[in-house]
Short mmCIF file of N, CA and C and ligand atoms in Angstrom, two decimals:
data_model
loop_
_atom_site.label_atom_id
_atom_site.label_comp_id
_atom_site.label_asym_id
_atom_site.label_seq_id
_atom_site.Cartn_x
_atom_site.Cartn_y
_atom_site.Cartn_z
N UNK A 15 0.84 -1.20 0.00
CA UNK A 15 0.00 0.00 0.00
C UNK A 15 0.88 1.26 0.00
N UNK A 16 0.53 2.17 -0.87
CA UNK A 16 1.28 3.43 -0.94
C UNK A 16 1.11 4.22 0.34
N UNK A 17 2.20 4.84 0.77
CA UNK A 17 2.11 5.71 1.95
C UNK A 17 1.83 7.13 1.47
N UNK A 18 0.58 7.56 1.69
CA UNK A 18 0.19 8.90 1.25
C UNK A 18 -0.11 9.76 2.48
N UNK A 19 0.59 10.89 2.57
CA UNK A 19 0.38 11.79 3.70
C UNK A 19 -0.22 13.09 3.20
N UNK A 20 -1.09 13.67 4.02
CA UNK A 20 -1.46 15.05 3.73
C UNK A 20 -0.82 15.94 4.78
N UNK A 21 -0.42 17.11 4.36
CA UNK A 21 0.13 18.12 5.27
C UNK A 21 -0.86 19.29 5.22
N UNK A 22 -1.82 19.29 6.17
CA UNK A 22 -2.86 20.32 6.11
C UNK A 22 -2.43 21.60 6.84
N UNK A 23 -2.93 22.72 6.38
CA UNK A 23 -2.61 23.98 7.07
C UNK A 23 -3.16 25.15 6.29
N UNK A 24 -2.92 26.34 6.84
CA UNK A 24 -3.38 27.55 6.16
C UNK A 24 -2.31 28.08 5.19
N UNK A 25 -1.05 27.91 5.58
CA UNK A 25 0.08 28.36 4.73
C UNK A 25 -0.13 29.81 4.27
N UNK A 26 -0.38 30.68 5.22
CA UNK A 26 -0.77 32.08 4.91
C UNK A 26 0.26 33.06 5.47
N UNK A 27 1.48 33.10 4.90
CA UNK A 27 1.99 32.33 3.78
C UNK A 27 2.89 31.19 4.25
N UNK A 28 3.39 30.44 3.26
CA UNK A 28 4.40 29.40 3.46
C UNK A 28 5.63 30.00 4.14
N UNK A 29 6.18 29.29 5.14
CA UNK A 29 7.39 29.77 5.84
C UNK A 29 8.50 28.73 5.70
N UNK A 30 9.68 29.11 6.19
CA UNK A 30 10.80 28.15 6.21
C UNK A 30 10.50 26.97 7.12
N UNK A 31 9.67 27.20 8.14
CA UNK A 31 9.28 26.11 9.04
C UNK A 31 8.48 25.05 8.30
N UNK A 32 7.46 25.48 7.54
CA UNK A 32 6.67 24.53 6.74
C UNK A 32 7.56 23.80 5.73
N UNK A 33 8.38 24.61 5.04
CA UNK A 33 9.23 24.04 3.98
C UNK A 33 10.12 22.92 4.54
N UNK A 34 10.70 23.19 5.72
CA UNK A 34 11.60 22.22 6.33
C UNK A 34 10.88 20.93 6.71
N UNK A 35 9.66 21.05 7.24
CA UNK A 35 8.90 19.85 7.63
C UNK A 35 8.62 19.00 6.39
N UNK A 36 8.18 19.62 5.31
CA UNK A 36 7.85 18.86 4.09
C UNK A 36 9.10 18.19 3.53
N UNK A 37 10.20 18.93 3.44
CA UNK A 37 11.41 18.35 2.85
C UNK A 37 11.91 17.17 3.68
N UNK A 38 11.81 17.27 5.00
CA UNK A 38 12.25 16.15 5.84
C UNK A 38 11.29 14.97 5.75
N UNK A 39 10.04 15.23 5.37
CA UNK A 39 9.06 14.14 5.28
C UNK A 39 9.11 13.43 3.93
N UNK A 40 9.75 14.04 2.93
CA UNK A 40 9.78 13.45 1.59
C UNK A 40 10.28 12.00 1.60
N UNK A 41 11.38 11.68 2.32
CA UNK A 41 11.84 10.28 2.29
C UNK A 41 10.91 9.31 3.03
N UNK A 42 10.00 9.82 3.81
CA UNK A 42 9.15 8.95 4.65
C UNK A 42 7.88 8.47 3.92
N UNK A 43 7.45 9.20 2.89
CA UNK A 43 6.16 8.90 2.26
C UNK A 43 6.33 8.78 0.74
N UNK A 44 5.43 7.97 0.12
CA UNK A 44 5.45 7.87 -1.35
C UNK A 44 4.93 9.16 -1.97
N UNK A 45 3.88 9.71 -1.34
CA UNK A 45 3.31 10.97 -1.83
C UNK A 45 2.97 11.86 -0.64
N UNK A 46 3.19 13.16 -0.80
CA UNK A 46 2.75 14.12 0.22
C UNK A 46 1.84 15.13 -0.50
N UNK A 47 0.64 15.29 0.02
CA UNK A 47 -0.26 16.29 -0.54
C UNK A 47 -0.34 17.44 0.46
N UNK A 48 0.18 18.59 0.06
CA UNK A 48 0.05 19.77 0.92
C UNK A 48 -1.34 20.32 0.66
N UNK A 49 -2.18 20.27 1.70
CA UNK A 49 -3.60 20.59 1.53
C UNK A 49 -3.91 21.91 2.22
N UNK A 50 -4.19 22.90 1.41
CA UNK A 50 -4.47 24.24 1.95
C UNK A 50 -5.94 24.29 2.36
N UNK A 51 -6.16 24.47 3.65
CA UNK A 51 -7.52 24.49 4.17
C UNK A 51 -8.20 25.82 3.87
N UNK A 52 -9.42 25.74 3.37
CA UNK A 52 -10.19 26.96 3.11
C UNK A 52 -11.23 27.08 4.19
N UNK A 53 -11.03 28.05 5.06
CA UNK A 53 -11.94 28.22 6.19
C UNK A 53 -12.72 29.51 5.97
N UNK A 54 -14.03 29.36 5.77
CA UNK A 54 -14.85 30.53 5.44
C UNK A 54 -14.88 31.56 6.57
N UNK A 55 -14.67 31.10 7.82
CA UNK A 55 -14.72 32.04 8.95
C UNK A 55 -13.39 32.77 9.17
N UNK A 56 -12.31 32.22 8.60
CA UNK A 56 -10.99 32.81 8.83
C UNK A 56 -10.60 33.60 7.60
N UNK A 57 -10.46 34.91 7.80
CA UNK A 57 -10.07 35.75 6.67
C UNK A 57 -8.56 35.60 6.47
N UNK A 58 -8.17 35.22 5.27
CA UNK A 58 -6.74 35.02 5.04
C UNK A 58 -6.09 36.30 4.53
N UNK A 59 -4.78 36.40 4.71
CA UNK A 59 -4.02 37.56 4.24
C UNK A 59 -3.78 37.40 2.73
N UNK A 60 -3.31 36.20 2.35
CA UNK A 60 -3.09 35.91 0.93
C UNK A 60 -4.26 35.09 0.40
N UNK A 61 -4.61 35.32 -0.87
CA UNK A 61 -5.69 34.56 -1.48
C UNK A 61 -5.29 33.08 -1.57
N UNK A 62 -6.26 32.23 -1.70
CA UNK A 62 -5.98 30.79 -1.82
C UNK A 62 -5.08 30.53 -3.06
N UNK A 63 -5.34 31.28 -4.13
CA UNK A 63 -4.54 31.09 -5.36
C UNK A 63 -3.06 31.42 -5.10
N UNK A 64 -2.82 32.52 -4.37
CA UNK A 64 -1.43 32.91 -4.08
C UNK A 64 -0.77 31.90 -3.17
N UNK A 65 -1.49 31.44 -2.15
CA UNK A 65 -0.90 30.48 -1.21
C UNK A 65 -0.51 29.21 -1.95
N UNK A 66 -1.36 28.79 -2.88
CA UNK A 66 -1.06 27.59 -3.68
C UNK A 66 0.12 27.85 -4.61
N UNK A 67 0.14 29.03 -5.20
CA UNK A 67 1.24 29.37 -6.11
C UNK A 67 2.59 29.35 -5.37
N UNK A 68 2.66 29.90 -4.16
CA UNK A 68 3.92 29.89 -3.40
C UNK A 68 4.37 28.45 -3.16
N UNK A 69 3.42 27.60 -2.78
CA UNK A 69 3.76 26.18 -2.51
C UNK A 69 4.23 25.49 -3.79
N UNK A 70 3.52 25.74 -4.90
CA UNK A 70 3.90 25.09 -6.17
C UNK A 70 5.29 25.54 -6.60
N UNK A 71 5.61 26.81 -6.37
CA UNK A 71 6.92 27.34 -6.75
C UNK A 71 8.03 26.63 -5.97
N UNK A 72 7.84 26.53 -4.68
CA UNK A 72 8.91 26.00 -3.82
C UNK A 72 9.07 24.48 -3.97
N UNK A 73 8.00 23.77 -4.26
CA UNK A 73 8.10 22.31 -4.35
C UNK A 73 8.07 21.79 -5.79
N UNK A 74 8.33 22.68 -6.75
CA UNK A 74 8.28 22.29 -8.17
C UNK A 74 9.21 21.13 -8.48
N UNK A 75 10.35 21.06 -7.79
CA UNK A 75 11.33 20.01 -8.10
C UNK A 75 11.15 18.76 -7.26
N UNK A 76 10.03 18.65 -6.57
CA UNK A 76 9.78 17.48 -5.72
C UNK A 76 8.58 16.71 -6.28
N UNK A 77 8.87 15.68 -7.12
CA UNK A 77 7.76 15.00 -7.81
C UNK A 77 6.77 14.31 -6.88
N UNK A 78 7.19 13.97 -5.68
CA UNK A 78 6.24 13.28 -4.78
C UNK A 78 5.39 14.26 -3.98
N UNK A 79 5.64 15.56 -4.15
CA UNK A 79 4.88 16.57 -3.39
C UNK A 79 3.85 17.24 -4.31
N UNK A 80 2.59 17.19 -3.90
CA UNK A 80 1.51 17.82 -4.67
C UNK A 80 0.83 18.88 -3.80
N UNK A 81 0.16 19.80 -4.46
CA UNK A 81 -0.53 20.86 -3.73
C UNK A 81 -2.02 20.77 -4.07
N UNK A 82 -2.84 20.92 -3.06
CA UNK A 82 -4.29 20.88 -3.28
C UNK A 82 -4.95 21.81 -2.26
N UNK A 83 -6.23 21.97 -2.37
CA UNK A 83 -6.97 22.75 -1.37
C UNK A 83 -8.18 21.93 -0.95
N UNK A 84 -8.70 22.24 0.23
CA UNK A 84 -9.88 21.50 0.67
C UNK A 84 -10.71 22.35 1.61
N UNK A 85 -11.97 21.95 1.72
CA UNK A 85 -12.84 22.55 2.73
C UNK A 85 -13.41 21.40 3.55
N UNK A 86 -13.89 21.71 4.71
CA UNK A 86 -14.54 20.68 5.51
C UNK A 86 -13.57 19.93 6.38
N UNK A 87 -14.02 18.76 6.84
CA UNK A 87 -13.22 18.00 7.80
C UNK A 87 -11.98 17.41 7.14
N UNK A 88 -10.86 17.52 7.85
CA UNK A 88 -9.59 17.00 7.32
C UNK A 88 -9.69 15.49 7.06
N UNK A 89 -10.33 14.75 7.98
CA UNK A 89 -10.40 13.29 7.77
C UNK A 89 -11.25 12.93 6.54
N UNK A 90 -12.25 13.73 6.23
CA UNK A 90 -13.05 13.46 5.03
C UNK A 90 -12.20 13.67 3.78
N UNK A 91 -11.37 14.70 3.85
CA UNK A 91 -10.46 14.94 2.72
C UNK A 91 -9.46 13.77 2.59
N UNK A 92 -8.98 13.28 3.72
CA UNK A 92 -8.05 12.12 3.70
C UNK A 92 -8.70 10.93 3.01
N UNK A 93 -9.96 10.67 3.35
CA UNK A 93 -10.67 9.53 2.73
C UNK A 93 -10.78 9.75 1.23
N UNK A 94 -11.12 10.97 0.85
CA UNK A 94 -11.32 11.29 -0.57
C UNK A 94 -10.07 11.02 -1.40
N UNK A 95 -8.92 11.40 -0.85
CA UNK A 95 -7.67 11.27 -1.64
C UNK A 95 -6.92 9.98 -1.30
N UNK A 96 -7.45 9.19 -0.39
CA UNK A 96 -6.80 7.91 -0.03
C UNK A 96 -5.56 8.08 0.83
N UNK A 97 -5.52 9.16 1.63
CA UNK A 97 -4.35 9.39 2.49
C UNK A 97 -4.50 8.61 3.80
N UNK A 98 -3.41 7.98 4.21
CA UNK A 98 -3.45 7.25 5.48
C UNK A 98 -2.64 7.92 6.58
N UNK A 99 -2.00 9.03 6.26
CA UNK A 99 -1.21 9.75 7.27
C UNK A 99 -1.51 11.24 7.19
N UNK A 100 -1.51 11.87 8.36
CA UNK A 100 -1.58 13.34 8.45
C UNK A 100 -0.24 13.78 9.03
N UNK A 101 0.43 14.65 8.33
CA UNK A 101 1.73 15.16 8.77
C UNK A 101 1.52 16.51 9.46
N UNK A 102 2.14 16.69 10.63
CA UNK A 102 2.08 17.98 11.30
C UNK A 102 3.45 18.30 11.90
N UNK A 103 3.73 19.57 12.05
CA UNK A 103 4.98 20.01 12.67
C UNK A 103 4.71 20.44 14.11
N UNK A 104 5.67 20.18 14.97
CA UNK A 104 5.54 20.60 16.37
C UNK A 104 6.66 21.58 16.72
N UNK A 105 6.26 22.73 17.27
CA UNK A 105 7.27 23.71 17.68
C UNK A 105 7.42 23.74 19.19
N UNK A 106 6.31 23.82 19.89
CA UNK A 106 6.35 24.07 21.33
C UNK A 106 5.39 23.12 22.05
N UNK A 107 5.42 23.20 23.38
CA UNK A 107 4.48 22.36 24.15
C UNK A 107 3.04 22.82 23.90
N UNK A 108 2.85 24.10 23.59
CA UNK A 108 1.49 24.58 23.26
C UNK A 108 1.01 23.91 21.97
N UNK A 109 1.90 23.81 20.99
CA UNK A 109 1.56 23.08 19.75
C UNK A 109 1.16 21.66 20.09
N UNK A 110 1.94 21.04 20.98
CA UNK A 110 1.68 19.64 21.33
C UNK A 110 0.28 19.47 21.90
N UNK A 111 -0.11 20.33 22.86
CA UNK A 111 -1.43 20.21 23.48
C UNK A 111 -2.54 20.38 22.45
N UNK A 112 -2.37 21.34 21.58
CA UNK A 112 -3.35 21.61 20.53
C UNK A 112 -3.44 20.42 19.56
N UNK A 113 -2.28 19.97 19.13
CA UNK A 113 -2.23 18.89 18.13
C UNK A 113 -2.71 17.57 18.69
N UNK A 114 -2.43 17.36 19.98
CA UNK A 114 -2.83 16.09 20.58
C UNK A 114 -4.34 15.91 20.48
N UNK A 115 -5.10 16.94 20.84
CA UNK A 115 -6.55 16.75 20.83
C UNK A 115 -7.07 16.59 19.40
N UNK A 116 -6.51 17.35 18.46
CA UNK A 116 -6.97 17.19 17.07
C UNK A 116 -6.66 15.78 16.57
N UNK A 117 -5.45 15.31 16.86
CA UNK A 117 -5.04 13.98 16.37
C UNK A 117 -5.90 12.89 17.00
N UNK A 118 -6.22 13.06 18.29
CA UNK A 118 -7.03 12.03 18.95
C UNK A 118 -8.47 12.04 18.42
N UNK A 119 -8.99 13.22 18.16
CA UNK A 119 -10.34 13.30 17.58
C UNK A 119 -10.34 12.72 16.16
N UNK A 120 -9.33 13.07 15.38
CA UNK A 120 -9.25 12.53 14.02
C UNK A 120 -9.18 11.00 14.02
N UNK A 121 -8.45 10.45 14.99
CA UNK A 121 -8.31 8.99 15.08
C UNK A 121 -9.66 8.34 15.41
N UNK A 122 -10.44 9.02 16.25
CA UNK A 122 -11.79 8.52 16.56
C UNK A 122 -12.68 8.56 15.32
N UNK A 123 -12.58 9.68 14.59
CA UNK A 123 -13.43 9.84 13.41
C UNK A 123 -13.04 8.89 12.29
N UNK A 124 -11.75 8.58 12.22
CA UNK A 124 -11.24 7.77 11.09
C UNK A 124 -10.09 6.91 11.62
N UNK A 125 -10.41 5.74 12.17
CA UNK A 125 -9.39 4.93 12.86
C UNK A 125 -8.20 4.51 12.00
N UNK A 126 -8.37 4.51 10.67
CA UNK A 126 -7.25 4.11 9.80
C UNK A 126 -6.17 5.19 9.70
N UNK A 127 -6.47 6.39 10.15
CA UNK A 127 -5.52 7.49 9.95
C UNK A 127 -4.48 7.52 11.09
N UNK A 128 -3.24 7.80 10.74
CA UNK A 128 -2.21 8.04 11.75
C UNK A 128 -1.67 9.45 11.57
N UNK A 129 -1.56 10.20 12.66
CA UNK A 129 -0.94 11.52 12.57
C UNK A 129 0.53 11.36 12.93
N UNK A 130 1.39 11.89 12.08
CA UNK A 130 2.83 11.79 12.27
C UNK A 130 3.38 13.20 12.53
N UNK A 131 4.13 13.35 13.61
CA UNK A 131 4.66 14.66 13.98
C UNK A 131 6.16 14.72 13.76
N UNK A 132 6.61 15.79 13.17
CA UNK A 132 8.05 16.04 13.10
C UNK A 132 8.33 17.28 13.95
N UNK A 133 9.39 17.18 14.76
CA UNK A 133 9.77 18.34 15.58
C UNK A 133 10.48 19.36 14.71
N UNK A 134 10.14 20.61 14.93
CA UNK A 134 10.82 21.67 14.20
C UNK A 134 12.31 21.71 14.55
N UNK A 135 13.12 22.18 13.62
CA UNK A 135 14.52 22.42 13.96
C UNK A 135 14.55 23.65 14.87
N UNK A 136 15.50 23.69 15.84
CA UNK A 136 15.52 24.81 16.79
C UNK A 136 15.48 26.18 16.12
N UNK A 137 16.18 26.31 15.01
CA UNK A 137 16.25 27.65 14.37
C UNK A 137 14.92 28.09 13.76
N UNK A 138 13.94 27.16 13.64
CA UNK A 138 12.65 27.53 13.05
C UNK A 138 11.53 27.63 14.09
N UNK A 139 11.87 27.43 15.36
CA UNK A 139 10.83 27.39 16.39
C UNK A 139 10.02 28.69 16.45
N UNK A 140 10.68 29.81 16.25
CA UNK A 140 9.99 31.10 16.41
C UNK A 140 9.24 31.53 15.16
N UNK A 141 9.39 30.76 14.08
CA UNK A 141 8.81 31.21 12.81
C UNK A 141 7.37 30.72 12.69
N UNK A 142 6.49 31.64 12.38
CA UNK A 142 5.14 31.24 12.01
C UNK A 142 4.57 32.25 11.02
N UNK A 143 3.48 31.85 10.38
CA UNK A 143 2.92 32.70 9.32
C UNK A 143 2.46 34.04 9.86
N UNK A 144 1.99 34.09 11.11
CA UNK A 144 1.47 35.37 11.60
C UNK A 144 2.60 36.38 11.81
N UNK A 145 3.79 35.90 12.17
CA UNK A 145 4.96 36.80 12.26
C UNK A 145 5.25 37.39 10.88
N UNK A 146 5.20 36.55 9.87
CA UNK A 146 5.47 37.03 8.49
C UNK A 146 4.41 38.06 8.09
N UNK A 147 3.16 37.78 8.43
CA UNK A 147 2.09 38.74 8.06
C UNK A 147 2.28 40.07 8.78
N UNK A 148 2.67 40.03 10.05
CA UNK A 148 2.90 41.28 10.79
C UNK A 148 4.03 42.09 10.17
N UNK A 149 5.10 41.40 9.79
CA UNK A 149 6.23 42.10 9.16
C UNK A 149 5.75 42.77 7.87
N UNK A 150 4.96 42.04 7.08
CA UNK A 150 4.48 42.59 5.81
C UNK A 150 3.56 43.80 6.04
N UNK A 151 2.68 43.68 7.02
CA UNK A 151 1.74 44.79 7.31
C UNK A 151 2.47 46.07 7.67
N UNK A 152 3.65 45.88 8.30
CA UNK A 152 4.40 47.06 8.74
C UNK A 152 5.53 47.42 7.79
N UNK A 153 5.47 46.87 6.59
CA UNK A 153 6.42 47.26 5.56
C UNK A 153 7.82 46.70 5.74
N UNK A 154 7.98 45.67 6.57
CA UNK A 154 9.30 45.07 6.79
C UNK A 154 9.63 44.00 5.76
N UNK A 155 10.83 43.42 5.94
CA UNK A 155 11.31 42.41 4.99
C UNK A 155 11.28 41.03 5.67
N UNK A 156 10.40 40.15 5.23
CA UNK A 156 10.27 38.85 5.89
C UNK A 156 11.17 37.77 5.29
N UNK A 157 12.14 38.15 4.45
CA UNK A 157 12.84 37.13 3.65
C UNK A 157 13.59 36.09 4.49
N UNK A 158 13.97 36.46 5.74
CA UNK A 158 14.66 35.47 6.58
C UNK A 158 13.74 34.34 7.01
N UNK A 159 12.45 34.57 6.92
CA UNK A 159 11.47 33.61 7.47
C UNK A 159 10.74 32.81 6.41
N UNK A 160 10.83 33.25 5.16
CA UNK A 160 10.15 32.52 4.08
C UNK A 160 11.20 31.77 3.27
N UNK A 161 10.80 30.75 2.50
CA UNK A 161 11.79 29.96 1.76
C UNK A 161 12.69 30.83 0.88
N UNK A 162 13.95 30.42 0.81
CA UNK A 162 14.92 31.17 0.00
C UNK A 162 14.43 31.24 -1.44
N UNK A 163 14.49 32.41 -2.01
CA UNK A 163 14.11 32.55 -3.41
C UNK A 163 12.63 32.79 -3.64
N UNK A 164 11.83 32.74 -2.58
CA UNK A 164 10.39 32.96 -2.75
C UNK A 164 10.09 34.45 -2.70
N UNK A 165 9.33 34.92 -3.69
CA UNK A 165 8.91 36.31 -3.66
C UNK A 165 7.41 36.35 -3.39
N UNK A 166 7.02 37.11 -2.36
CA UNK A 166 5.59 37.16 -2.00
C UNK A 166 4.87 38.28 -2.76
N UNK A 167 5.62 39.00 -3.58
CA UNK A 167 5.05 40.18 -4.26
C UNK A 167 4.01 39.87 -5.30
P1 ADP B 202 -2.71 25.84 10.84
O1 ADP B 202 -3.65 26.89 10.36
O2 ADP B 202 -3.24 24.43 10.78
O3 ADP B 202 -1.99 26.14 12.13
P2 ADP B 202 -0.24 26.47 9.58
O4 ADP B 202 -0.14 26.83 8.15
O5 ADP B 202 0.04 27.52 10.58
O6 ADP B 202 -1.65 25.85 9.72
O7 ADP B 202 0.70 25.22 9.91
C1 ADP B 202 0.62 24.00 9.23
C2 ADP B 202 1.54 22.99 9.92
O8 ADP B 202 2.87 23.46 9.88
C3 ADP B 202 1.22 22.75 11.37
O9 ADP B 202 1.45 21.39 11.67
C4 ADP B 202 2.22 23.59 12.10
O10 ADP B 202 2.52 23.07 13.39
C5 ADP B 202 3.41 23.44 11.19
N1 ADP B 202 4.35 24.54 11.35
C6 ADP B 202 4.10 25.86 11.25
N2 ADP B 202 5.21 26.60 11.48
C7 ADP B 202 6.20 25.70 11.75
C8 ADP B 202 7.58 25.81 12.09
N3 ADP B 202 8.17 27.00 12.21
N4 ADP B 202 8.28 24.67 12.30
C9 ADP B 202 7.66 23.48 12.18
N5 ADP B 202 6.38 23.31 11.87
C10 ADP B 202 5.65 24.39 11.66
#
């Protein structure tokens, strides 16, 4: 059976932290689908098209990495695409507490699914999309926090 993982998130925008988790997961799975969640209640900074474009640009040379979008329950999306793993990154103990309950609920909803966590590298612990958005709102340069070579313009 193929090992198919989804990496769900908002990616608003993609950061070096996300990029690092996906690249480290490439040897672990046959396919990784980066699934951009569309949440009608959450207003995003970047449009869904832009968020997908940034991901496609950075992972263009990774044939096992695909980009998609979804709405609704993550486990329903997993069933639809035949994914048996959910990939998530962990930065802090707060992430752990949050992720633990989601993973346990997902396991109840869909017992075949396994959530796999990769710990962030220490240098990426402080990076998150909201920091990048704040820098952009205030006219700063977020290039240290987003993948090398990515232009958000
Ligand atoms: P969400 O809206 O689900 O929090 P994000 O786009 O913020 O989506 O994050 C998607 C995934 O990437 C989550 O598993 C999150 O923990 C992980 N992640 C975010 N930033 C980092 C980072 N700096 N290092 C490692 N993992 C990260």
